[in-house]
mmCIF file of C-alpha atoms in Angstrom:
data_model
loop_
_atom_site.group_PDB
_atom_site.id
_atom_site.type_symbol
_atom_site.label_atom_id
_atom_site.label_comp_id
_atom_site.label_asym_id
_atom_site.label_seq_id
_atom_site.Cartn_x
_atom_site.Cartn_y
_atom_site.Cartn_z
ATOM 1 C CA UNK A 353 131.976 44.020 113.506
ATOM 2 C CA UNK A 354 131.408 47.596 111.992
ATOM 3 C CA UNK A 355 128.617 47.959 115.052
ATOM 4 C CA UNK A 356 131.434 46.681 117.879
ATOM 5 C CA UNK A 357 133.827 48.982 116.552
ATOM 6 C CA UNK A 358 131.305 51.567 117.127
ATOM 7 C CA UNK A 359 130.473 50.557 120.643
ATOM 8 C CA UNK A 360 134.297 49.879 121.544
ATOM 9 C CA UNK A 361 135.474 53.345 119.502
ATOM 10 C CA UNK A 362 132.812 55.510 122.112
ATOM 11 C CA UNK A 363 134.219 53.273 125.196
ATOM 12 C CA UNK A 364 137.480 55.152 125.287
ATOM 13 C CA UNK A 365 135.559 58.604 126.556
ATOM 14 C CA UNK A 366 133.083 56.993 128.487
ATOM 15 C CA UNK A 367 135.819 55.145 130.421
ATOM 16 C CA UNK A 368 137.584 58.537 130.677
ATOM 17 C CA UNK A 369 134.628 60.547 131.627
ATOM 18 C CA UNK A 370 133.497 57.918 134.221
ATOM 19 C CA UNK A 371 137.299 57.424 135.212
ATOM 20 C CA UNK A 372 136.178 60.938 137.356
ATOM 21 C CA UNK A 373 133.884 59.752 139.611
ATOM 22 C CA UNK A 374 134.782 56.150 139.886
ATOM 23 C CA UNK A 375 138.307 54.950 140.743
ATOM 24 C CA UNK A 376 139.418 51.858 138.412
ATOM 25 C CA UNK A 377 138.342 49.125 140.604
ATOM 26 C CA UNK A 378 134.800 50.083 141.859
ATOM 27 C CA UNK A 379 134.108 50.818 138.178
ATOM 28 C CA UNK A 380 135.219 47.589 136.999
ATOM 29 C CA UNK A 381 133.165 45.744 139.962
ATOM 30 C CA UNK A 382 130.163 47.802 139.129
ATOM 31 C CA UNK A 383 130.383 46.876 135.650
ATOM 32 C CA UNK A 384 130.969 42.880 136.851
ATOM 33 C CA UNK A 385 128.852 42.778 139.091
ATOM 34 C CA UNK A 386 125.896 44.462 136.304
ATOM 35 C CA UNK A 387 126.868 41.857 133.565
ATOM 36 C CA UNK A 388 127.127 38.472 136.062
ATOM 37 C CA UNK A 389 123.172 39.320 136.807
ATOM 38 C CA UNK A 390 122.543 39.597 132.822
ATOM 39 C CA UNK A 391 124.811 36.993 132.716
ATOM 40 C CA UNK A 392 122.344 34.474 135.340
ATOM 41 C CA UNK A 393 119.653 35.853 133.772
ATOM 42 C CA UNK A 394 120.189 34.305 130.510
ATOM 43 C CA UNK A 395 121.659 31.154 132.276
ATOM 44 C CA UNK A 396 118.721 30.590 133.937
ATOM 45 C CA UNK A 397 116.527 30.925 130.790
ATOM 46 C CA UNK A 398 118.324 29.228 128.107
ATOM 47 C CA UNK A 399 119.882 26.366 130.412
ATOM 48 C CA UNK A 400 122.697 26.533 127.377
ATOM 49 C CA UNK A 401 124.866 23.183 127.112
ATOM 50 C CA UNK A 402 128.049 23.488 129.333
ATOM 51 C CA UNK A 403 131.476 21.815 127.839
ATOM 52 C CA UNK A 404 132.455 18.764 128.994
ATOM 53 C CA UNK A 405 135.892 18.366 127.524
ATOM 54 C CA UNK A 406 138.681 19.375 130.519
ATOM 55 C CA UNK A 407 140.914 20.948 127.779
ATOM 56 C CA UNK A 408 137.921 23.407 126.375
ATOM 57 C CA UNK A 409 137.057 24.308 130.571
ATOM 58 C CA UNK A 410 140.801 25.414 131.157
ATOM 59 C CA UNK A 411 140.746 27.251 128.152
ATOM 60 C CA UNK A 412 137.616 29.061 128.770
ATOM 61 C CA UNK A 413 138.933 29.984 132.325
ATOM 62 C CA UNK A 414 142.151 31.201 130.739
ATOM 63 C CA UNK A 415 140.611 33.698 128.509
ATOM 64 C CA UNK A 416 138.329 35.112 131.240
ATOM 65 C CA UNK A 417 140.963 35.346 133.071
ATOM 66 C CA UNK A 418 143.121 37.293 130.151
ATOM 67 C CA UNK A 419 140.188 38.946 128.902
ATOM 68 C CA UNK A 420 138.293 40.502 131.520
ATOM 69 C CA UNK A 421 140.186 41.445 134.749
ATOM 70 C CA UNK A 422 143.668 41.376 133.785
ATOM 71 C CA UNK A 423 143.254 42.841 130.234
ATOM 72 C CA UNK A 424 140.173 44.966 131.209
ATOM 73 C CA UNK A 425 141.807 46.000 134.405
ATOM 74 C CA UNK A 426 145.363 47.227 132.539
ATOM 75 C CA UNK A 427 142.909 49.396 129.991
ATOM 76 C CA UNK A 428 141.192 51.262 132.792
ATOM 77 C CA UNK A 429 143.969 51.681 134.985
ATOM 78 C CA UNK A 430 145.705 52.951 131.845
ATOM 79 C CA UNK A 431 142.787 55.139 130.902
ATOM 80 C CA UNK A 432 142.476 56.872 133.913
ATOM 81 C CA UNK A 433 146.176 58.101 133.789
ATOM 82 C CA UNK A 434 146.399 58.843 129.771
ATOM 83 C CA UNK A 435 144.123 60.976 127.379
ATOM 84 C CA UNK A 436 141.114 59.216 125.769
ATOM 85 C CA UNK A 437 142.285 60.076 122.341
ATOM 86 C CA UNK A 438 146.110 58.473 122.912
ATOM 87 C CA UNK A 439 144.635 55.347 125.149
ATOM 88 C CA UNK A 440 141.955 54.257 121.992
ATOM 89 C CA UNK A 441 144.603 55.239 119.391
ATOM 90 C CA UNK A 442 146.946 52.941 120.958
ATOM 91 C CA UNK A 443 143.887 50.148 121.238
ATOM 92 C CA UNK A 444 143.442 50.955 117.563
ATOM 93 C CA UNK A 445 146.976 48.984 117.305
ATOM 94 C CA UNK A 446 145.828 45.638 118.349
ATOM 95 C CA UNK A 447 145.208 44.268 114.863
ATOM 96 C CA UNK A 448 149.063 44.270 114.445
ATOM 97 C CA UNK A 449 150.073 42.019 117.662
ATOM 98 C CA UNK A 450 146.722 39.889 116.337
ATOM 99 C CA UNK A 451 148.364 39.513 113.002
ATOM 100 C CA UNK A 452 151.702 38.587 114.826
ATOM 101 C CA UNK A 453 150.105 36.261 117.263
ATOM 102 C CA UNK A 454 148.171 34.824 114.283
ATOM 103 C CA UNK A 455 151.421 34.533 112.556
ATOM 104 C CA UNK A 456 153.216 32.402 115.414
ATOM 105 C CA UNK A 457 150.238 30.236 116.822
ATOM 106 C CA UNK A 458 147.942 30.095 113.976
ATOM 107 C CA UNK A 459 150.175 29.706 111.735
ATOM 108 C CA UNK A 460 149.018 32.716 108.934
ATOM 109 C CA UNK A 461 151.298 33.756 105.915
ATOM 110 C CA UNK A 462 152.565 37.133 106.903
ATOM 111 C CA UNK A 463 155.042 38.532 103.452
ATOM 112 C CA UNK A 464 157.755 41.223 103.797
ATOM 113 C CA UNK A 465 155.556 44.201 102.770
ATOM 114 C CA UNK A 466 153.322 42.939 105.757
ATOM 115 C CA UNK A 467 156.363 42.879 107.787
ATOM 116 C CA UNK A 468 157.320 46.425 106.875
ATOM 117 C CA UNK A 469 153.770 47.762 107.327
ATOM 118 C CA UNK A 470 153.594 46.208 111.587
ATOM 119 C CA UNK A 471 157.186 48.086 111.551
ATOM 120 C CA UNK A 472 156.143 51.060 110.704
ATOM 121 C CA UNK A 473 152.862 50.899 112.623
ATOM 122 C CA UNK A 474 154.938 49.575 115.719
ATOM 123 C CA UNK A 475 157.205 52.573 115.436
ATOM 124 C CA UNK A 476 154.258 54.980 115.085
ATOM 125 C CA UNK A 477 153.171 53.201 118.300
ATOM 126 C CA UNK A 478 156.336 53.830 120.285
ATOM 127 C CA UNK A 479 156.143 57.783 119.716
ATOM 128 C CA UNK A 480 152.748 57.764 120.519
ATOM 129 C CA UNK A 481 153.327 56.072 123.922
ATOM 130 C CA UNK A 482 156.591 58.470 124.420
ATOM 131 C CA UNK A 483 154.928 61.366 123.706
ATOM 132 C CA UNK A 484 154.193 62.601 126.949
ATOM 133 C CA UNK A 485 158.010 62.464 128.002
ATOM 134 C CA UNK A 486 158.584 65.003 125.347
ATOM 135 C CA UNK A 487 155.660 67.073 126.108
ATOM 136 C CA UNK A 488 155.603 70.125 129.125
ATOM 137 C CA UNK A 489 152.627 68.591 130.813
ATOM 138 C CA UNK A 490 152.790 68.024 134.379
ATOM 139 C CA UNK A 491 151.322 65.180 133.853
ATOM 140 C CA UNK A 492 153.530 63.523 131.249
ATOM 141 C CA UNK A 493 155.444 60.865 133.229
ATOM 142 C CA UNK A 494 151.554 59.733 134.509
ATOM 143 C CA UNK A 495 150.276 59.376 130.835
ATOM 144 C CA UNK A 496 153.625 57.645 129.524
ATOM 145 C CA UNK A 497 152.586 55.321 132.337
ATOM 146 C CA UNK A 498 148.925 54.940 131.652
ATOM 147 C CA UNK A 499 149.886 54.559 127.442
ATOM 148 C CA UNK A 500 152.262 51.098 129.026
ATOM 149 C CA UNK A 501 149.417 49.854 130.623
ATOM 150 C CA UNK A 502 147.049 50.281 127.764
ATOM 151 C CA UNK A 503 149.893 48.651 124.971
ATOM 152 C CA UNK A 504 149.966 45.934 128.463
ATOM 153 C CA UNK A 505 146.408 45.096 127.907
ATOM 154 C CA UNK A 506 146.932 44.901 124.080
ATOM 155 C CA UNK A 507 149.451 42.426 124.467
ATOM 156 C CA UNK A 508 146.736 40.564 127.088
ATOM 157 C CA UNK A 509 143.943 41.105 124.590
ATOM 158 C CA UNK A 510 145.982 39.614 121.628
ATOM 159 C CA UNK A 511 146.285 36.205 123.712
ATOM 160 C CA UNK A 512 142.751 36.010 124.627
ATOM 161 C CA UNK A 513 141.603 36.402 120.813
ATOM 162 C CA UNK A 514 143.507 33.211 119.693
ATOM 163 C CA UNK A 515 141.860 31.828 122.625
ATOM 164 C CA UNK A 516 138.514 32.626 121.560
ATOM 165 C CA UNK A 517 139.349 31.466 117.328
ATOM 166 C CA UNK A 518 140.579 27.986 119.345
ATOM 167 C CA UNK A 519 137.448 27.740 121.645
ATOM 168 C CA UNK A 520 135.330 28.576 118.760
ATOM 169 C CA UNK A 521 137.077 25.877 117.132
ATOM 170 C CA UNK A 522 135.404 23.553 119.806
ATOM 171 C CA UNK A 523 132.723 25.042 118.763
ATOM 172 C CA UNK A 524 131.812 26.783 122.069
ATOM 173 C CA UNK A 525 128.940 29.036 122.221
ATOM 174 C CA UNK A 526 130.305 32.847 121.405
ATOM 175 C CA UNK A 527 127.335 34.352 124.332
ATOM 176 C CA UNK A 528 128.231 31.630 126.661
ATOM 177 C CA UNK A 529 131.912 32.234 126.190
ATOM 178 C CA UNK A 530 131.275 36.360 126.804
ATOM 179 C CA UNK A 531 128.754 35.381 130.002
ATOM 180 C CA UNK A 532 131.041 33.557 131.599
ATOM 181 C CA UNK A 533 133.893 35.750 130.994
ATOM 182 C CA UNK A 534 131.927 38.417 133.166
ATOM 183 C CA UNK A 535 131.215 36.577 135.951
ATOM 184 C CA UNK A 536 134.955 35.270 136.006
ATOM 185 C CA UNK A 537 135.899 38.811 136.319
ATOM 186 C CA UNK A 538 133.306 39.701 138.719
ATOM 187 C CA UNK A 539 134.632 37.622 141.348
ATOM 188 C CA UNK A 540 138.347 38.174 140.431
ATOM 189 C CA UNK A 541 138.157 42.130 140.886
ATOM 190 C CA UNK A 542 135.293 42.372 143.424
ATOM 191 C CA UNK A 543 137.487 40.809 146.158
ATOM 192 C CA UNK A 544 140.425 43.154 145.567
ATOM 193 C CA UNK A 545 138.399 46.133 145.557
ATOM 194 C CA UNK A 546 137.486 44.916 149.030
ATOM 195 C CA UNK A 547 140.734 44.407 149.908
ATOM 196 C CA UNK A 548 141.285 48.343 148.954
ATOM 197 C CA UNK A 549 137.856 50.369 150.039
ATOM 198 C CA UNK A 550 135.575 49.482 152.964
ATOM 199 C CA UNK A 551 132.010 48.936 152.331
ATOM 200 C CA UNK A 552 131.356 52.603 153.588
ATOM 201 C CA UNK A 553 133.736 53.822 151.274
ATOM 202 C CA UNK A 554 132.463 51.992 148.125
ATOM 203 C CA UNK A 555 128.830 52.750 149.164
ATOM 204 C CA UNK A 556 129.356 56.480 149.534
ATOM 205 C CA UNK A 557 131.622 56.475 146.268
ATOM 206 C CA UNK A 558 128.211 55.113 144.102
ATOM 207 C CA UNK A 559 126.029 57.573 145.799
ATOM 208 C CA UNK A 560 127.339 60.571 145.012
ATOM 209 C CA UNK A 561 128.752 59.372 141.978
ATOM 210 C CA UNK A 562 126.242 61.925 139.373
ATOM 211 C CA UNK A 563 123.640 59.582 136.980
ATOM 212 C CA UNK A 564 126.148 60.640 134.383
ATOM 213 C CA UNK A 565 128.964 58.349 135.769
ATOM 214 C CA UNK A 566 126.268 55.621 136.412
ATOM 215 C CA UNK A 567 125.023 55.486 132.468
ATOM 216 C CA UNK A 568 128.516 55.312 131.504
ATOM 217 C CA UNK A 569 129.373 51.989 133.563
ATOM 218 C CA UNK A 570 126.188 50.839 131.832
ATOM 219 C CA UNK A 571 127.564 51.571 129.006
ATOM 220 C CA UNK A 572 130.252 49.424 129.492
ATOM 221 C CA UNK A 573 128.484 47.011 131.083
ATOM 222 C CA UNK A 574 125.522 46.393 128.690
ATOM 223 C CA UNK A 575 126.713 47.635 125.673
ATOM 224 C CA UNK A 576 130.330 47.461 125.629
ATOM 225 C CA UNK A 577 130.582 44.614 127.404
ATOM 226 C CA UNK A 578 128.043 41.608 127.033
ATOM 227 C CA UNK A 579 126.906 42.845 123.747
ATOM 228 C CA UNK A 580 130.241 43.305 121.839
ATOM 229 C CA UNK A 581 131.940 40.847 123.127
ATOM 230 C CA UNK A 582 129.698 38.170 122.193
ATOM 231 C CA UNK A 583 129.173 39.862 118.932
ATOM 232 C CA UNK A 584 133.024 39.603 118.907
ATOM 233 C CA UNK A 585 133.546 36.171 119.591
ATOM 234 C CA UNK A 586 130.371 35.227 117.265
ATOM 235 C CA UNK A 587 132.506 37.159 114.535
ATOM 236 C CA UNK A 588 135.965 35.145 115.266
ATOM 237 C CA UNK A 589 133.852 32.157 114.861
ATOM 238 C CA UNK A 590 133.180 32.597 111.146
ATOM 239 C CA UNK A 591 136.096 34.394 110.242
ATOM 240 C CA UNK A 592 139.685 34.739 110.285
ATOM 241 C CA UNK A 593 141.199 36.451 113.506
ATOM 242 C CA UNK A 594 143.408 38.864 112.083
ATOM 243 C CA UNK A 595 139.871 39.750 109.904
ATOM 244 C CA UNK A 596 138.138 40.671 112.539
ATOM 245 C CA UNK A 597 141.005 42.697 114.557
ATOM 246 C CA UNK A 598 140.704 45.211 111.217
ATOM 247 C CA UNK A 599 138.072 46.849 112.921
ATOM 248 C CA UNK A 600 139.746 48.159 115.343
ATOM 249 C CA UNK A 601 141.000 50.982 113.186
ATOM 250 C CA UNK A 602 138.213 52.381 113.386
ATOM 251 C CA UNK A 603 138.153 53.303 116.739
ATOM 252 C CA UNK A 604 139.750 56.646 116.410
ATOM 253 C CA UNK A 605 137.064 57.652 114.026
ATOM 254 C CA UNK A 606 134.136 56.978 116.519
ATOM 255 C CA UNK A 607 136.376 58.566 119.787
ATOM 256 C CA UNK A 608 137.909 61.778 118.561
ATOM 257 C CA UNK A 609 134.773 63.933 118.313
ATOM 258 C CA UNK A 610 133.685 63.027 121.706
ATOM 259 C CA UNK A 611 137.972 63.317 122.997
ATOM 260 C CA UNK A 612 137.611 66.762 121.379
ATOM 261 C CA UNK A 613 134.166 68.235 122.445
ATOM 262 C CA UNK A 614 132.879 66.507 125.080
ATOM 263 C CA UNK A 615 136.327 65.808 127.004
ATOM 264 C CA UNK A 616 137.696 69.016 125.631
ATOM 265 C CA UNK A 617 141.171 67.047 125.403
ATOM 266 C CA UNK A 618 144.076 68.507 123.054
ATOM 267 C CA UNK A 619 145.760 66.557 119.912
ATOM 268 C CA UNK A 620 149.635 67.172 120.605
ATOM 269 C CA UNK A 621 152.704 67.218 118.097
ATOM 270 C CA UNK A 622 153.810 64.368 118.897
ATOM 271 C CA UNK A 623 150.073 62.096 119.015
ATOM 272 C CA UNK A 624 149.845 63.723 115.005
ATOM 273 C CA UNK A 625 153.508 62.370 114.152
ATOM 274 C CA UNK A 626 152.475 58.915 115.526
ATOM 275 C CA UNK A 627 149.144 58.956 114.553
ATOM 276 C CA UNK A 628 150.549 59.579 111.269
ATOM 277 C CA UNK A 629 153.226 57.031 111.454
ATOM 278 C CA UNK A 630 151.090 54.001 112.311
ATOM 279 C CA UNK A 631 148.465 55.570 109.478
ATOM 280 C CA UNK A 632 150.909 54.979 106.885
ATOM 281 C CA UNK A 633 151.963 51.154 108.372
ATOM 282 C CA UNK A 634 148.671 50.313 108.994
ATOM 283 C CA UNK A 635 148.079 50.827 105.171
ATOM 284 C CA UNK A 636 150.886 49.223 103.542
ATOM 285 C CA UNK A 637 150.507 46.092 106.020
ATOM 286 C CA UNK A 638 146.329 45.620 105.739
ATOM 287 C CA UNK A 639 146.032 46.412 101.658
ATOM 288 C CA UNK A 640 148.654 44.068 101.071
ATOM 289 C CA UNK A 641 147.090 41.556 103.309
ATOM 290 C CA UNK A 642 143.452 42.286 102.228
ATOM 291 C CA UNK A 643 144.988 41.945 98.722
ATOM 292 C CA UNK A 644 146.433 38.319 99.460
ATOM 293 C CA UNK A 645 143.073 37.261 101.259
ATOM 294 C CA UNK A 646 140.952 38.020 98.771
ATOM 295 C CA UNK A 647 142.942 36.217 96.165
ATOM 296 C CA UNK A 648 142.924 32.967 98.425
ATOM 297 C CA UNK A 649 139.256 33.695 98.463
ATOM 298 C CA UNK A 650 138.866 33.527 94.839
ATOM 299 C CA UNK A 651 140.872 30.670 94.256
ATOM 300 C CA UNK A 652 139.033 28.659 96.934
ATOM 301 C CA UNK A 653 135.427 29.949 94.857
ATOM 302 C CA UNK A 654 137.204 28.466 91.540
#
């Protein structure tokens, strides 16, 4: 998980960066459309078993759908309006609605000091996301819109990882599961992009798009998406949910040095204050849960 961390912490400014050159829905097709040929590729090779159960099949569908071009398509759409550093500090909230979503479907002991941390962390989230009202940007009423979108695909993201902990459950294959997710989304977004560009728009869009813009969607594609996710859901399988979703914390280490340098972007009062805010919930809710955990560890060893 420490490597998909990585690979989702740098996503952030590559989305941003590529965010210039491609608008939201050609770069999402692009990306698709790249990870439904790895995606047949390996298909074709490894023949992999296919689930038989009707249950498992709707459920599979449902998280691609979740997943990929409804939670995927809220991130970029978000991204391209907010900063990178305020859309993957906001991602870097998701363990909280996992732990609540764990809490109500999975049914996982969450105590009052746990309860007090997600507060605070919650709170921390809402000034992030209002910051731009309170800022003189011209732009602020665009990135208060683009940080909704991004806590949006959160709430999206949250559903599809119980989905994944139930369909590993089932024991369906985590690559499979991440393959099929792709090609779900490929021909979900690829039609409304249609519906939006011509083919001579879309066509003259890649080609002058600079090799830059192109490495980032492979980026996304290769790295950020078949890769992680199936290290993702290959991680869910052998460990708790709201485990895994710790991780995510970490994405504000890996993006702020390329927010800073390579995007040049500014930190603002009020991204400190929340940053600082959901620091000090994010603490007090994961040490006293890491705490409990590895107790219940012990005493399982005994």
């Amino acid at each position: 998980m420490i490597v998909v961390s990585a690979i989702w912490g740098f996503a952030g400014p590559v989305i941003k960066f590529s965010l210039h050159d491609f608008p939201p829905l050609v770069f999402l097709s692009y990306r698709f459309a790249i990870s439904t040929i790895v995606a047949l590729i390996y298909f074709s090779f490894t023949q992999p078993p296919l689930p038989k159960k009707q249950e498992t099949i709707s459920t599979i569908l449902l998280y691609s759908l979740l997943a990929v071009p409804i939670g995927l398509g809220l991130l970029f759409f978000g991204f391209e309006k907010t900063t990178s550093l305020t859309g993957t500090l906001l991602s870097a909230t998701a363990p909280i609605a996992v732990v609540i979503a764990s809490a109500e479907f999975l049914r996982e002991h969450v105590t009052q000091t746990e309860r007090f941390g997600i507060i605070l962390a919650f709170l921390g989230t809402v000034m992030t996301v209002m910051g731009p009202l309170v800022t003189s940007h011209g732009f602020a009423f665009g990135a208060f819109e683009g940080n909704l979108l991004i806590m949006a695909s959160i709430a999206v993201d949250t559903i599809a990882t119980i989905l994944v902990k139930i369909l590993m459950r089932s024991r369906v294959s985590p690559t499979l599961l991440s393959h099929v997710s792709f090609i779900i989304g490929f021909l979900v977004i690829f039609p409304i992009m249609l519906w939006y560009y011509s083919p001579s728009e879309i066509f003259n869009i890649i080609r002058s798009a600079p090799l830059s813009a192109h490495l980032g969607v492979w980026y996304m594609a290769l790295l950020s998406g078949s890769l992680a996710y199936g290290l993702r859901n290959e991680a869910v399988k052998s460990i708790e949910v709201s485990e895994t979703a710790v991780f995510s914390y970490l994405y504000p280490l890996w993006a702020a040095p390329l927010s800073i340098f390579w995007l040049s972007e500014k930190i603002t009062a009020p991204f400190i204050v929340g940053a600082g805010v959901i620091t000090v919930g994010v603490i007090i809710a994961e040490y006293k849960r890491s705490t409990r955990i590895h107790h219940h560890h012990r005493q399982k060893r005994r």
